[in-house]
Amino acid sequence: TDLSDSAVGAIAKAINPIVADTFVLYLKTKNFHWHISGKHFRDYHLLLDEQADAIFASIDPLAERLRKLGAPTVHSFAEILKLATLDESEAEFLTPKEMFEELIADTKSVVQAMRKAHEVCDDKNDLATASLLENYIDEAEKRLWFLFETNQMRGDNRS
Amino acid sequence: TDLSDSAVGAIAKAINPIVADTFVLYLKTKNFHWHISGKHFRDYHLLLDEQADAIFASIDPLAERLRKLGAPTVHSFAEILKLATLDESEAEFLTPKEMFEELIADTKSVVQAMRKAHEVCDDKNDLATASLLENYIDEAEKRLWFLFETNQMRGDNRS
Amino acid sequence: TDLSDSAVGAIAKAINPIVADTFVLYLKTKNFHWHISGKHFRDYHLLLDEQADAIFASIDPLAERLRKLGAPTVHSFAEILKLATLDESEAEFLTPKEMFEELIADTKSVVQAMRKAHEVCDDKNDLATASLLENYIDEAEKRLWFLFETNQMRGDNRS
Amino acid sequence: TDLSDSAVGAIAKAINPIVADTFVLYLKTKNFHWHISGKHFRDYHLLLDEQADAIFASIDPLAERLRKLGAPTVHSFAEILKLATLDESEAEFLTPKEMFEELIADTKSVVQAMRKAHEVCDDKNDLATASLLENYIDEAEKRLWFLFETNQMRGDNRS
Amino acid sequence: TDLSDSAVGAIAKAINPIVADTFVLYLKTKNFHWHISGKHFRDYHLLLDEQADAIFASIDPLAERLRKLGAPTVHSFAEILKLATLDESEAEFLTPKEMFEELIADTKSVVQAMRKAHEVCDDKNDLATASLLENYIDEAEKRLWFLFETNQMRGDNRS
Amino acid sequence: TDLSDSAVGAIAKAINPIVADTFVLYLKTKNFHWHISGKHFRDYHLLLDEQADAIFASIDPLAERLRKLGAPTVHSFAEILKLATLDESEAEFLTPKEMFEELIADTKSVVQAMRKAHEVCDDKNDLATASLLENYIDEAEKRLWFLFETNQMRGDNRS
Amino acid sequence: TDLSDSAVGAIAKAINPIVADTFVLYLKTKNFHWHISGKHFRDYHLLLDEQADAIFASIDPLAERLRKLGAPTVHSFAEILKLATLDESEAEFLTPKEMFEELIADTKSVVQAMRKAHEVCDDKNDLATASLLENYIDEAEKRLWFLFETNQMRGDNRS
Amino acid sequence: TDLSDSAVGAIAKAINPIVADTFVLYLKTKNFHWHISGKHFRDYHLLLDEQADAIFASIDPLAERLRKLGAPTVHSFAEILKLATLDESEAEFLTPKEMFEELIADTKSVVQAMRKAHEVCDDKNDLATASLLENYIDEAEKRLWFLFETNQMRGDNRS
Amino acid sequence: TDLSDSAVGAIAKAINPIVADTFVLYLKTKNFHWHISGKHFRDYHLLLDEQADAIFASIDPLAERLRKLGAPTVHSFAEILKLATLDESEAEFLTPKEMFEELIADTKSVVQAMRKAHEVCDDKNDLATASLLENYIDEAEKRLWFLFETNQMRGDNRS
Amino acid sequence: TDLSDSAVGAIAKAINPIVADTFVLYLKTKNFHWHISGKHFRDYHLLLDEQADAIFASIDPLAERLRKLGAPTVHSFAEILKLATLDESEAEFLTPKEMFEELIADTKSVVQAMRKAHEVCDDKNDLATASLLENYIDEAEKRLWFLFETNQMRGDNRS
Amino acid sequence: TDLSDSAVGAIAKAINPIVADTFVLYLKTKNFHWHISGKHFRDYHLLLDEQADAIFASIDPLAERLRKLGAPTVHSFAEILKLATLDESEAEFLTPKEMFEELIADTKSVVQAMRKAHEVCDDKNDLATASLLENYIDEAEKRLWFLFETNQMRGDNRS
Amino acid sequence: TDLSDSAVGAIAKAINPIVADTFVLYLKTKNFHWHISGKHFRDYHLLLDEQADAIFASIDPLAERLRKLGAPTVHSFAEILKLATLDESEAEFLTPKEMFEELIADTKSVVQAMRKAHEVCDDKNDLATASLLENYIDEAEKRLWFLFETNQMRGDNRS
């Protein structure tokens, strides 16, 4: 690439934690997909699977963006846990409402990180990574919409 | 076409308000699809999208039927609002139950209009439009079934 | 086939009642798919259709396995009702919860019958029928999982 | 639906026995598909499978038509055997010719029942069910054509 | 079939000339597709091919309808030319406008014949042939629309 | 979303009129698709259908973008007519040239509105809506190109 | 094309009768497909349909080859009957064996005509038409193989 | 692999002759597909092609299983003829009945060899090869069913 | 290859200028596709794109044919311009009629070159290149037909 | 499920570490896919991607098997690292040969674990999990074959 | 066919050894595909599989060509080994370079045989077989190109 | 478009040389695809074809962007060679390493030109062209990654 080494370094420093958090969010969503229960089982099981698939699909393009710039990306789960900013969930039992609340908080946090990384890319003239992030922000905001509205309690939504 | 001008006029007079109502029902269903919330969010969001798609898919064939007969069809939303018999929904917030009740009433009304238009076509020997309406009556009755059963409250359906 | 007549007889005696029960379970699931109602209508309607499709898809391979071994399979519903071990459901109205309870009990019973039939096949060296059963046991256990978790009441699953 | 309760009752009374007969005809055709033998094995095995598939594919739309009108449909094989007008076949061995003769007689009988049911629907203004029946009458008449011509003995068809 | 021999005879007498005319209209349309020229070459060449395909696609179902009823259908082009009511076109050169005028006249004539044949089917209770004709009338009226509007001269359509 | 309420409000105020204009432009294009006539009938009928499809396909993503941000979108045609900046076309007859001129003017106006909305999004750091608009500006400019060149009169284009 | 007018004339004179014969052979094969009967009904009905489809698929490329060379092709069935060398079949009833014998004779005759037309093309340096004919000769020889072997009577083929 | 060398040797010794016999059975079936004749030509030609395809499709997975275990597989037809236990067929002419008898005998022999090889794999804890064989035994038993029933002579099957 | 070096040399000398001309013709057609204007814009824009695609699709197979024979093919546009026999078009503005005239002249010239190259291949016994050329001559003659008929002025084609 | 709690416990204890190791092996393979370099870059990059995809595809079915039995599965990467038996790779740079050696060792270890888990399932009569493992053992052995042969150095493989 | 018996005999005598050699070349290529090893394992494994597939795909059309002409084709591997001109490979170990050299020599030999067979077909006026051979010569020359260039040693290709 | 003439002029001046360089890079990559040789033949031949396809696919959208803005684009190879900044390659023989080095240098140069053109578009408010360039920069950087890593010499990559 024709970008400077320091530009690449700054971008990698912004993107690699997002890759790590994406891995963590993927497994948390998949975990909830596996362990959910109750009257809405099929509906939420499918919702969480669709969200997990979308999250997973963003990992490879983000990691390969770094490789295209010549920077290394994550090598191991140990490294991922070190880089990640999200907490993992080990609770034995969560109600769907609790699960969705946790995912809402995590997704908001990832959106903010992506918005900040976008600024870095803009600043360093890395147009392609910036463009990629715009797409993943849109997808994350869609997931937020679904999770938020599902947890809304108003009128006959209460049950 | 070999049908008389007065026959075509009578058919157009019966079909154009159905085209207009179908536009109104489409946007109402889509509107509910966009603004629904609560525990059943994904399930109802998808249900309303499927119904909106089916409703929308019937507009072009009905409008083109009139063109095949040599009659004009709707030109604008202003004209649609003049021809339509259904009321639009501008409520800030509706529970799913209220949404479904409104759609049930509207769909019933459209089915009746289609049944009457079928009589006109039969009477004027317009076999192709009659056949088209039979299909859309079936689809509308299917939508009614889904909406009706979802709003049924009995036994543990209550929550 | 190179298996003995008595081996084939024993296998047919184990498999034909499973074919009959599979027919019964198919119609019961389809019946529930047709008559379900309430807030979860679309979600459960689809769930029961998916399960009915999966159940139905297992009938032909099981029946053709017997024909490949040279044994006859079921000829009529009268014969099916004689061979079947499951009871049919003629209730006018069942809540979803009651429907799922009935399907859970029936599916468990079919899994046990398949496990026993597998022993017979193993014993008689009928490797292909045994392999087929392994697959249908997995599918039945998957249906059990979905039905069981949907009927679980805990935390905010209660409504 | 906007049709009267008595109209729906009359339609259900005409359609439910057709659903039952269609189930019976399906299993009989499948049964022949499984147990046929002789020089034409593959050809007739495929023919009967194609016919069984087409017969089966008509059950769900007919049953769901009744549900769209608000009427219940069949719940069990016991109920099906009570409603059906066709006899089941439990013969140990039938030649293809005998099989086809039995299917010809049954299919003719179902076509007549559908033609009568069509009159009821016409009479009660149930346009969608009537339209559905027109399609299944065409399919049944096609099956009749194939079965009839196959059993024709003339010139070198004799062998 | 359960229809009487005289009913089948009347239907065949109404449908076989339509099969013949459909063959003639097919070849005329294809002929124009092959020999058209001028500024609109590609557009009209495609239009005529699409219309020829649609016309051709109606021949087999109409002919097989007669076979399903037990009546013979056309055997040869000599027989077709005897049964057909349309004139063939052998002109060395026609402008597109002349071609479309000829097709408009022919198609109108076929629509009228189909409408009359529909009455015969209705009268003889042949529901499936009637239903088939409704579809082909719709298609023919669509072709008429396209041909008619293309030949319309008004405002800047003149060139 | 992590964007402020006032940011969301400003974005919604910029996007909702675009949604409304897109609805108006869709129906106008479809209207022309239905009522066009003359020598280029098929070519322009298809062109207008392709453009109408592309316009329609942009409505749902734009409306859902607002929902992802937590803002409401349009509820009814009455609201759409209030928000829209484009005039509807109710002319009995328009030549293709007049139709295309009207669409060119409208599309230019929508492109300018989208460019302004893009500035708002940029300003409010709403990266995903901005990215979406870039795509729809490209599509609108493509439609402009086709419409503009078709209305160009130069050399032998005159006829 | 850069071929001389006399070359094109010679090629058209060789190809147009093949187009005509192909039409005749198509309808004869389709006619047999419609009117066949007896034990092999489904098998031969399918065989004749496959052959009719293959024959029909060769008409347009052959006719368009002539148009690419600037020569006219057939305009009507009257012209086709004048150009064709094959006789049509109007028999009320033929056994499959008689049908296949007639098709064998006709197909052989068409193959010979194509082989002669190939010589003309070779001679006139029309490489593309020659290449096209090679393909259709192969297909015709395949149809001959199927028809010939089906009519072979030897050993237990006798019945 | 973690299996011992002697285990791999024993498995290879059991599987390689099956690979060889599968090649021989493939060519014999293909040979019959090429040289069959008589009234059932198309039906049997297709049957033998389907069976040949299924047989051929099992060669690569069986050979690659050995390679996955580190054992060599067959290198040449000379080696295949040495390893094979089935005899090849060089008869100038066979009736279909004779062909099917030969294939029945060969297929039974291959099924027995696969059942024995399965024991070897079970014994050596080679779970994957065992599982593969279960599938091919099922397929071979299906081919046996088709061939056996086609050669059955009873009632009107006699001709 | 088993062809002599001098044979390969002669073939390469005949084919490489065709590759070069094909590149030139491709860009000219694409250029016209980009810059066309007027009432037929969409129709001609599509026509030229289809022709450009077909032309482009012939480049790789022709170039790879030379590589299969062991001869080099074109390396650069400089080399292409040296080898090409067609002139490029740099006109600011051309009417469609002028564009088509230019393409007609060029395509005719390429057809003649291909016919001559075919003679070389025939002479050198290079059967595969000859066969490839037959196909591309057919495609070029088809493009000629479309271009020629579009530029024909006769009767109402004049406008 | 009808299996005892202790049986389920034993199976979960055998399968969950395999799920964990599969996650680790997936990321290691993906990591190598991202960081590989040298002359074989594209070939090995693709190889590692195919292997990573295959490994990943086995995670969900294994985890869902446990859920079908009613046992929990992995919740987080922290838990995965605790359960896993394989070491992660954090090396800055590895040659392809070193990468493949590491993957060979890990895959062998996973195959052995699966073979042991199979014994547990067999012992506890969990037929479906056993059948699933047979498939994954086959896939792992295929990956071993590819990795092993690629690292073989013999004859001209040396470079 | 209309070709003389002696013509058919001469063609069969030229084609049957090509069928036999094609079988031999297929198994040799597949054998190398199974037993190759070294750094290029995946790349060459795929290359040889693609070539084996292409070779195999030419067997059935060549054999069926002979059947279409009425000549018998190969019945067994014993007959194939008698007719084949290529030697089989039974070497325990070959380097890729040695494998490719052997395949190059064999393919060249088959191309020469096909070129000679083409002359026979030309001579006997069997246009369809000749055309088929042109295609297979092209494919064989493509395989030669790939094998030849892979074995080229020049510059940094040396390793 | 609503952009000023001077804005469009500046954008065209930035984009047209990129279109020209893209043509040059396409032919150079294709040239290398055709003339590569050595042990990695198939792998590099495919790599270069994939890269050539991706490069080619970017030409039409870039050229059409200019047309959407109303600016002309390239007309001929002569014009392309004048506008292009890259040198063409006419070397008789290049090692893969030399080829990749040349492509790396050229691609880097194109990325820089695209980054500068992006600034121009940003500056002139041409949002759609800017967005298009972001995508092509990403693709070019991906091609750079593959080419760079393939030419890396470290550890056992050396051979």
PDB file of C-alpha atoms in Angstrom, chain G:
ATOM      1  CA  THR G   1     -22.559 -11.329 -45.879  1.00  0.00           C
ATOM      2  CA  ASP G   2     -19.564 -11.575 -48.152  1.00  0.00           C
ATOM      3  CA  LEU G   3     -20.906 -14.673 -49.942  1.00  0.00           C
ATOM      4  CA  SER G   4     -22.184 -14.149 -53.486  1.00  0.00           C
ATOM      5  CA  ASP G   5     -25.907 -13.926 -54.229  1.00  0.00           C
ATOM      6  CA  SER G   6     -25.836 -17.151 -56.194  1.00  0.00           C
ATOM      7  CA  ALA G   7     -24.131 -18.918 -53.293  1.00  0.00           C
ATOM      8  CA  VAL G   8     -26.796 -17.655 -50.903  1.00  0.00           C
ATOM      9  CA  GLY G   9     -29.483 -18.711 -53.368  1.00  0.00           C
ATOM     10  CA  ALA G  10     -28.130 -22.247 -53.587  1.00  0.00           C
ATOM     11  CA  ILE G  11     -27.881 -22.539 -49.812  1.00  0.00           C
ATOM     12  CA  ALA G  12     -31.424 -21.231 -49.268  1.00  0.00           C
ATOM     13  CA  LYS G  13     -32.704 -23.687 -51.864  1.00  0.00           C
ATOM     14  CA  ALA G  14     -31.084 -26.511 -49.896  1.00  0.00           C
ATOM     15  CA  ILE G  15     -32.048 -25.350 -46.398  1.00  0.00           C
ATOM     16  CA  ASN G  16     -35.636 -24.107 -46.775  1.00  0.00           C
ATOM     17  CA  PRO G  17     -37.023 -27.577 -47.604  1.00  0.00           C
ATOM     18  CA  ILE G  18     -35.218 -28.867 -44.504  1.00  0.00           C
ATOM     19  CA  VAL G  19     -36.944 -26.183 -42.433  1.00  0.00           C
ATOM     20  CA  ALA G  20     -40.251 -27.278 -43.966  1.00  0.00           C
ATOM     21  CA  ASP G  21     -39.606 -30.980 -43.344  1.00  0.00           C
ATOM     22  CA  THR G  22     -38.550 -30.190 -39.784  1.00  0.00           C
ATOM     23  CA  PHE G  23     -41.904 -28.497 -39.185  1.00  0.00           C
ATOM     24  CA  VAL G  24     -43.714 -31.515 -40.605  1.00  0.00           C
ATOM     25  CA  LEU G  25     -41.649 -33.958 -38.578  1.00  0.00           C
ATOM     26  CA  TYR G  26     -42.256 -31.868 -35.467  1.00  0.00           C
ATOM     27  CA  LEU G  27     -46.032 -31.970 -35.795  1.00  0.00           C
ATOM     28  CA  LYS G  28     -46.042 -35.653 -36.668  1.00  0.00           C
ATOM     29  CA  THR G  29     -43.994 -36.477 -33.599  1.00  0.00           C
ATOM     30  CA  LYS G  30     -46.198 -34.258 -31.426  1.00  0.00           C
ATOM     31  CA  ASN G  31     -49.294 -35.824 -32.970  1.00  0.00           C
ATOM     32  CA  PHE G  32     -48.014 -39.290 -32.014  1.00  0.00           C
ATOM     33  CA  HIS G  33     -47.137 -37.970 -28.547  1.00  0.00           C
ATOM     34  CA  TRP G  34     -50.771 -36.872 -28.171  1.00  0.00           C
ATOM     35  CA  HIS G  35     -52.462 -39.985 -29.596  1.00  0.00           C
ATOM     36  CA  ILE G  36     -50.282 -42.909 -28.475  1.00  0.00           C
ATOM     37  CA  SER G  37     -51.796 -45.566 -26.208  1.00  0.00           C
ATOM     38  CA  GLY G  38     -51.029 -48.937 -24.600  1.00  0.00           C
ATOM     39  CA  LYS G  39     -48.839 -50.419 -21.890  1.00  0.00           C
ATOM     40  CA  HIS G  40     -45.834 -48.252 -22.734  1.00  0.00           C
ATOM     41  CA  PHE G  41     -47.959 -45.084 -22.720  1.00  0.00           C
ATOM     42  CA  ARG G  42     -45.911 -42.952 -20.298  1.00  0.00           C
ATOM     43  CA  ASP G  43     -42.527 -44.106 -21.624  1.00  0.00           C
ATOM     44  CA  TYR G  44     -43.360 -43.475 -25.300  1.00  0.00           C
ATOM     45  CA  HIS G  45     -45.340 -40.305 -24.518  1.00  0.00           C
ATOM     46  CA  LEU G  46     -42.180 -38.904 -22.902  1.00  0.00           C
ATOM     47  CA  LEU G  47     -39.889 -40.227 -25.647  1.00  0.00           C
ATOM     48  CA  LEU G  48     -41.968 -38.552 -28.345  1.00  0.00           C
ATOM     49  CA  ASP G  49     -42.127 -35.317 -26.376  1.00  0.00           C
ATOM     50  CA  GLU G  50     -38.348 -35.235 -25.964  1.00  0.00           C
ATOM     51  CA  GLN G  51     -37.911 -35.906 -29.675  1.00  0.00           C
ATOM     52  CA  ALA G  52     -40.503 -33.266 -30.620  1.00  0.00           C
ATOM     53  CA  ASP G  53     -38.747 -30.716 -28.402  1.00  0.00           C
ATOM     54  CA  ALA G  54     -35.378 -31.458 -29.980  1.00  0.00           C
ATOM     55  CA  ILE G  55     -36.825 -31.228 -33.485  1.00  0.00           C
ATOM     56  CA  PHE G  56     -38.592 -27.961 -32.727  1.00  0.00           C
ATOM     57  CA  ALA G  57     -35.424 -26.469 -31.224  1.00  0.00           C
ATOM     58  CA  SER G  58     -33.651 -26.802 -34.593  1.00  0.00           C
ATOM     59  CA  ILE G  59     -36.168 -24.761 -36.579  1.00  0.00           C
ATOM     60  CA  ASP G  60     -35.321 -21.265 -35.383  1.00  0.00           C
ATOM     61  CA  PRO G  61     -31.500 -21.575 -35.794  1.00  0.00           C
ATOM     62  CA  LEU G  62     -31.891 -22.957 -39.322  1.00  0.00           C
ATOM     63  CA  ALA G  63     -34.356 -20.253 -40.344  1.00  0.00           C
ATOM     64  CA  GLU G  64     -32.232 -17.530 -38.753  1.00  0.00           C
ATOM     65  CA  ARG G  65     -29.126 -18.840 -40.583  1.00  0.00           C
ATOM     66  CA  LEU G  66     -30.873 -17.981 -43.826  1.00  0.00           C
ATOM     67  CA  ARG G  67     -31.805 -14.542 -42.534  1.00  0.00           C
ATOM     68  CA  LYS G  68     -28.154 -13.958 -41.501  1.00  0.00           C
ATOM     69  CA  LEU G  69     -27.222 -14.697 -45.112  1.00  0.00           C
ATOM     70  CA  GLY G  70     -29.898 -12.292 -46.342  1.00  0.00           C
ATOM     71  CA  ALA G  71     -32.235 -14.944 -47.772  1.00  0.00           C
ATOM     72  CA  PRO G  72     -35.944 -15.211 -46.854  1.00  0.00           C
ATOM     73  CA  THR G  73     -37.250 -18.278 -45.068  1.00  0.00           C
ATOM     74  CA  VAL G  74     -40.694 -19.900 -44.809  1.00  0.00           C
ATOM     75  CA  HIS G  75     -43.764 -17.643 -44.295  1.00  0.00           C
ATOM     76  CA  SER G  76     -46.714 -19.990 -43.869  1.00  0.00           C
ATOM     77  CA  PHE G  77     -47.879 -23.574 -43.506  1.00  0.00           C
ATOM     78  CA  ALA G  78     -49.113 -23.456 -47.105  1.00  0.00           C
ATOM     79  CA  GLU G  79     -45.550 -22.692 -48.211  1.00  0.00           C
ATOM     80  CA  ILE G  80     -44.215 -25.358 -45.831  1.00  0.00           C
ATOM     81  CA  LEU G  81     -46.481 -28.020 -47.317  1.00  0.00           C
ATOM     82  CA  LYS G  82     -45.319 -27.028 -50.788  1.00  0.00           C
ATOM     83  CA  LEU G  83     -41.624 -27.233 -49.852  1.00  0.00           C
ATOM     84  CA  ALA G  84     -41.785 -30.326 -47.643  1.00  0.00           C
ATOM     85  CA  THR G  85     -40.753 -33.732 -48.991  1.00  0.00           C
ATOM     86  CA  LEU G  86     -42.253 -35.775 -46.136  1.00  0.00           C
ATOM     87  CA  ASP G  87     -45.883 -36.954 -46.103  1.00  0.00           C
ATOM     88  CA  GLU G  88     -48.114 -36.051 -43.208  1.00  0.00           C
ATOM     89  CA  SER G  89     -49.911 -38.682 -41.172  1.00  0.00           C
ATOM     90  CA  GLU G  90     -53.651 -38.504 -40.798  1.00  0.00           C
ATOM     91  CA  ALA G  91     -54.306 -42.080 -39.686  1.00  0.00           C
ATOM     92  CA  GLU G  92     -57.003 -42.440 -37.028  1.00  0.00           C
ATOM     93  CA  PHE G  93     -55.050 -45.108 -35.188  1.00  0.00           C
ATOM     94  CA  LEU G  94     -51.485 -46.334 -35.344  1.00  0.00           C
ATOM     95  CA  THR G  95     -49.733 -48.802 -33.100  1.00  0.00           C
ATOM     96  CA  PRO G  96     -46.509 -47.522 -31.534  1.00  0.00           C
ATOM     97  CA  LYS G  97     -44.581 -49.819 -33.859  1.00  0.00           C
ATOM     98  CA  GLU G  98     -46.178 -48.218 -36.910  1.00  0.00           C
ATOM     99  CA  MET G  99     -45.540 -44.757 -35.532  1.00  0.00           C
ATOM    100  CA  PHE G 100     -41.862 -45.503 -34.957  1.00  0.00           C
ATOM    101  CA  GLU G 101     -41.490 -47.028 -38.435  1.00  0.00           C
ATOM    102  CA  GLU G 102     -42.887 -43.877 -39.990  1.00  0.00           C
ATOM    103  CA  LEU G 103     -40.607 -41.658 -37.905  1.00  0.00           C
ATOM    104  CA  ILE G 104     -37.586 -43.796 -38.782  1.00  0.00           C
ATOM    105  CA  ALA G 105     -38.249 -43.440 -42.513  1.00  0.00           C
ATOM    106  CA  ASP G 106     -38.829 -39.678 -42.234  1.00  0.00           C
ATOM    107  CA  THR G 107     -35.776 -39.054 -40.081  1.00  0.00           C
ATOM    108  CA  LYS G 108     -33.526 -41.014 -42.446  1.00  0.00           C
ATOM    109  CA  SER G 109     -34.820 -38.909 -45.281  1.00  0.00           C
ATOM    110  CA  VAL G 110     -34.089 -35.679 -43.394  1.00  0.00           C
ATOM    111  CA  VAL G 111     -30.569 -36.852 -42.527  1.00  0.00           C
ATOM    112  CA  GLN G 112     -29.863 -37.467 -46.204  1.00  0.00           C
ATOM    113  CA  ALA G 113     -31.176 -34.013 -47.107  1.00  0.00           C
ATOM    114  CA  MET G 114     -28.970 -32.442 -44.436  1.00  0.00           C
ATOM    115  CA  ARG G 115     -25.942 -34.356 -45.691  1.00  0.00           C
ATOM    116  CA  LYS G 116     -26.617 -33.029 -49.203  1.00  0.00           C
ATOM    117  CA  ALA G 117     -27.171 -29.493 -47.925  1.00  0.00           C
ATOM    118  CA  HIS G 118     -23.852 -29.802 -46.115  1.00  0.00           C
ATOM    119  CA  GLU G 119     -22.143 -30.455 -49.422  1.00  0.00           C
ATOM    120  CA  VAL G 120     -23.745 -27.333 -50.887  1.00  0.00           C
ATOM    121  CA  CYS G 121     -22.553 -25.222 -47.939  1.00  0.00           C
ATOM    122  CA  ASP G 122     -19.071 -26.714 -48.155  1.00  0.00           C
ATOM    123  CA  ASP G 123     -19.027 -25.965 -51.834  1.00  0.00           C
ATOM    124  CA  LYS G 124     -20.168 -22.367 -51.341  1.00  0.00           C
ATOM    125  CA  ASN G 125     -17.801 -21.810 -48.407  1.00  0.00           C
ATOM    126  CA  ASP G 126     -20.681 -21.225 -45.952  1.00  0.00           C
ATOM    127  CA  LEU G 127     -18.814 -22.595 -42.935  1.00  0.00           C
ATOM    128  CA  ALA G 128     -21.361 -21.632 -40.282  1.00  0.00           C
ATOM    129  CA  THR G 129     -24.384 -23.332 -41.852  1.00  0.00           C
ATOM    130  CA  ALA G 130     -22.286 -26.427 -42.448  1.00  0.00           C
ATOM    131  CA  SER G 131     -21.261 -26.505 -38.812  1.00  0.00           C
ATOM    132  CA  LEU G 132     -24.878 -26.135 -37.687  1.00  0.00           C
ATOM    133  CA  LEU G 133     -25.959 -29.062 -39.857  1.00  0.00           C
ATOM    134  CA  GLU G 134     -23.299 -31.327 -38.328  1.00  0.00           C
ATOM    135  CA  ASN G 135     -24.975 -30.887 -34.991  1.00  0.00           C
ATOM    136  CA  TYR G 136     -28.479 -31.591 -36.261  1.00  0.00           C
ATOM    137  CA  ILE G 137     -27.315 -34.672 -38.146  1.00  0.00           C
ATOM    138  CA  ASP G 138     -25.927 -36.004 -34.877  1.00  0.00           C
ATOM    139  CA  GLU G 139     -29.216 -35.330 -33.100  1.00  0.00           C
ATOM    140  CA  ALA G 140     -31.247 -36.959 -35.856  1.00  0.00           C
ATOM    141  CA  GLU G 141     -29.005 -40.025 -35.788  1.00  0.00           C
ATOM    142  CA  LYS G 142     -29.567 -40.248 -32.044  1.00  0.00           C
ATOM    143  CA  ARG G 143     -33.337 -40.177 -32.538  1.00  0.00           C
ATOM    144  CA  LEU G 144     -32.937 -42.885 -35.179  1.00  0.00           C
ATOM    145  CA  TRP G 145     -30.999 -45.061 -32.728  1.00  0.00           C
ATOM    146  CA  PHE G 146     -33.711 -44.820 -30.071  1.00  0.00           C
ATOM    147  CA  LEU G 147     -36.533 -45.492 -32.546  1.00  0.00           C
ATOM    148  CA  PHE G 148     -34.708 -48.353 -34.262  1.00  0.00           C
ATOM    149  CA  GLU G 149     -33.732 -50.197 -31.088  1.00  0.00           C
ATOM    150  CA  THR G 150     -37.237 -49.820 -29.674  1.00  0.00           C
ATOM    151  CA  ASN G 151     -38.652 -51.521 -32.754  1.00  0.00           C
ATOM    152  CA  GLN G 152     -36.077 -54.339 -32.638  1.00  0.00           C
ATOM    153  CA  MET G 153     -37.702 -57.719 -31.951  1.00  0.00           C
ATOM    154  CA  ARG G 154     -35.274 -60.333 -30.683  1.00  0.00           C
ATOM    155  CA  GLY G 155     -35.242 -62.727 -27.699  1.00  0.00           C
ATOM    156  CA  ASP G 156     -37.508 -61.522 -24.919  1.00  0.00           C
ATOM    157  CA  ASN G 157     -37.918 -58.150 -26.601  1.00  0.00           C
ATOM    158  CA  ARG G 158     -40.746 -59.720 -28.470  1.00  0.00           C
ATOM    159  CA  SER G 159     -43.231 -58.679 -25.784  1.00  0.00           C
TER     160      SER G 159
END
